Short mmCIF file of C-alpha atoms in Angstrom, two decimals:
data_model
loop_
_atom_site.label_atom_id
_atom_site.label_comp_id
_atom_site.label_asym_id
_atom_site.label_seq_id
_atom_site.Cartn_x
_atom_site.Cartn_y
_atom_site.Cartn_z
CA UNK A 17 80.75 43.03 84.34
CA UNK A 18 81.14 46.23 82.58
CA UNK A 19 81.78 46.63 78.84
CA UNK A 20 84.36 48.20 77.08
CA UNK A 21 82.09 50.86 76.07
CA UNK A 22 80.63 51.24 79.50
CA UNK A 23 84.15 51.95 81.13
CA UNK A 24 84.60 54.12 78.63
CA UNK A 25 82.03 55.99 79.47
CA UNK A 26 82.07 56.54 82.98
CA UNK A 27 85.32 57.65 82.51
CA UNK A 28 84.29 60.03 80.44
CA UNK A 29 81.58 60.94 82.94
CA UNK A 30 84.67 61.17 85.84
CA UNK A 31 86.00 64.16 83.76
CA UNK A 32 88.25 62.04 81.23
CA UNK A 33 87.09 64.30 78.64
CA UNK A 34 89.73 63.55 76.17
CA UNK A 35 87.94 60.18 75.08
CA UNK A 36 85.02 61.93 73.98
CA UNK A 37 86.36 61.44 70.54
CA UNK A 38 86.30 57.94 70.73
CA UNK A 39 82.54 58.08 70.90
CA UNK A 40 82.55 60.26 68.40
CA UNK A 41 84.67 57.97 66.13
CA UNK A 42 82.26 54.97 67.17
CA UNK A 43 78.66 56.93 66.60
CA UNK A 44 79.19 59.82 64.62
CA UNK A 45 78.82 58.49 61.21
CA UNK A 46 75.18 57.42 62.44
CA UNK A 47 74.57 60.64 63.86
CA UNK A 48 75.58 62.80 60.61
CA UNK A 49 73.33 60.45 58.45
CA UNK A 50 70.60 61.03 60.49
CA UNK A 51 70.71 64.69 61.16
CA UNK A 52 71.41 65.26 57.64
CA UNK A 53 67.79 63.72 56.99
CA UNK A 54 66.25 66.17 59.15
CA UNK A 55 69.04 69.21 58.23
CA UNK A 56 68.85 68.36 54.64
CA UNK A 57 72.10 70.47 54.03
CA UNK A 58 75.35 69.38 54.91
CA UNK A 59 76.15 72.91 57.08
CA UNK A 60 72.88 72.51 59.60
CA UNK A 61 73.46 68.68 60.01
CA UNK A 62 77.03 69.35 61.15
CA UNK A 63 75.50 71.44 63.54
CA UNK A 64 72.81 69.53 64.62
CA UNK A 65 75.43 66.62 65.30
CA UNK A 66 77.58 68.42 67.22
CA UNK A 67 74.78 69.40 69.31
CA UNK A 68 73.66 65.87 69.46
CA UNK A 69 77.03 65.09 70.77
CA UNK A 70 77.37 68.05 73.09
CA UNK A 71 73.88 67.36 74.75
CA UNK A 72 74.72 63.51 75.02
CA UNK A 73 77.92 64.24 76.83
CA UNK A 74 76.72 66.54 79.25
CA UNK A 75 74.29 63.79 80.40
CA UNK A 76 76.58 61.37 80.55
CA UNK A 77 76.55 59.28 83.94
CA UNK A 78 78.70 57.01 85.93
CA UNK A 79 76.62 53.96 85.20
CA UNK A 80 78.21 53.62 81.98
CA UNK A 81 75.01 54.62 79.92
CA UNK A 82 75.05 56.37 77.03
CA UNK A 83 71.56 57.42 75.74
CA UNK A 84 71.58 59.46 72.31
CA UNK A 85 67.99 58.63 71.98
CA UNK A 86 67.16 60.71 75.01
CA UNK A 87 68.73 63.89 73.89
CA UNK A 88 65.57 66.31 72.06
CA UNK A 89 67.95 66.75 69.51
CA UNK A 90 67.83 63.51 68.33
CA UNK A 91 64.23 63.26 67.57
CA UNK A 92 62.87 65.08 63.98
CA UNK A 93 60.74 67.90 65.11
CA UNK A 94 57.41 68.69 63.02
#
Protein backbone atom coordinates (compact mmCIF):
# COMPACT_ATOMS: atom_id res chain seq x y z
CA UNK A 1 0.00 0.00 0.00
CA UNK A 2 1.27 3.34 -0.86
CA UNK A 3 1.32 6.35 1.47
CA UNK A 4 -0.06 9.55 1.18
CA UNK A 5 3.25 10.98 0.70
CA UNK A 6 4.30 8.33 -1.73
CA UNK A 7 1.29 9.09 -4.16
CA UNK A 8 2.14 12.30 -3.83
CA UNK A 9 5.15 11.88 -5.08
CA UNK A 10 4.93 9.88 -8.01
CA UNK A 11 2.59 12.18 -9.10
CA UNK A 12 4.80 14.65 -8.90
CA UNK A 13 7.31 12.46 -10.71
CA UNK A 14 4.33 11.89 -13.67
CA UNK A 15 4.71 15.69 -14.37
CA UNK A 16 2.07 16.96 -11.64
CA UNK A 17 4.40 19.64 -10.95
CA UNK A 18 2.02 21.88 -9.24
CA UNK A 19 2.27 19.80 -5.88
CA UNK A 20 5.77 20.46 -5.56
CA UNK A 21 4.77 23.00 -3.02
CA UNK A 22 3.26 20.66 -0.88
CA UNK A 23 6.65 19.14 -0.27
CA UNK A 24 7.89 22.19 0.15
CA UNK A 25 5.26 23.13 2.82
CA UNK A 26 5.96 19.59 4.52
CA UNK A 27 10.10 19.76 4.47
CA UNK A 28 11.14 23.10 3.94
CA UNK A 29 11.29 24.41 7.38
CA UNK A 30 13.91 21.47 7.97
CA UNK A 31 15.71 22.28 4.99
CA UNK A 32 16.14 26.21 5.75
CA UNK A 33 17.36 25.30 9.35
CA UNK A 34 19.81 23.20 8.08
CA UNK A 35 21.24 25.08 5.21
CA UNK A 36 21.29 28.08 7.26
CA UNK A 37 23.91 26.11 9.53
CA UNK A 38 26.10 25.58 6.71
CA UNK A 39 25.07 29.20 4.81
CA UNK A 40 25.29 31.01 8.02
CA UNK A 41 23.40 34.03 6.39
CA UNK A 42 19.92 34.06 5.72
CA UNK A 43 20.51 35.13 1.68
CA UNK A 44 22.94 31.88 0.82
CA UNK A 45 20.69 29.44 2.87
CA UNK A 46 17.67 30.52 0.81
CA UNK A 47 19.67 29.61 -1.95
CA UNK A 48 21.09 26.62 -0.91
CA UNK A 49 17.39 25.39 -0.11
CA UNK A 50 16.05 26.09 -3.16
CA UNK A 51 18.72 24.17 -4.69
CA UNK A 52 18.15 21.42 -2.27
CA UNK A 53 14.65 21.41 -3.48
CA UNK A 54 15.37 21.83 -7.16
CA UNK A 55 17.97 18.90 -7.15
CA UNK A 56 15.50 16.65 -5.06
CA UNK A 57 12.76 17.16 -7.56
CA UNK A 58 14.55 16.49 -10.55
CA UNK A 59 15.36 13.03 -9.08
CA UNK A 60 12.24 12.34 -8.13
CA UNK A 61 10.95 8.75 -9.26
CA UNK A 62 7.79 6.84 -9.72
CA UNK A 63 8.38 4.60 -6.76
CA UNK A 64 7.20 7.19 -4.54
CA UNK A 65 10.74 7.92 -2.97
CA UNK A 66 11.82 10.96 -1.99
CA UNK A 67 15.54 11.10 -0.95
CA UNK A 68 16.83 14.67 0.23
CA UNK A 69 19.70 12.95 1.80
CA UNK A 70 20.99 11.88 -1.58
CA UNK A 71 21.13 15.25 -3.15
CA UNK A 72 25.23 16.72 -2.67
CA UNK A 73 23.61 19.66 -1.62
CA UNK A 74 22.43 18.38 1.35
CA UNK A 75 25.62 17.30 2.87
CA UNK A 76 28.05 20.30 4.63
CA UNK A 77 31.05 20.45 2.45
CA UNK A 78 34.62 21.03 4.21
Amino acid sequence: MQTEEQELIRRIAGGETRLCARLVDRYGRAVYTLAARIAGCTEDAEELTQDIFLKAFSSLDRSGKFRPRNCPQASPRG
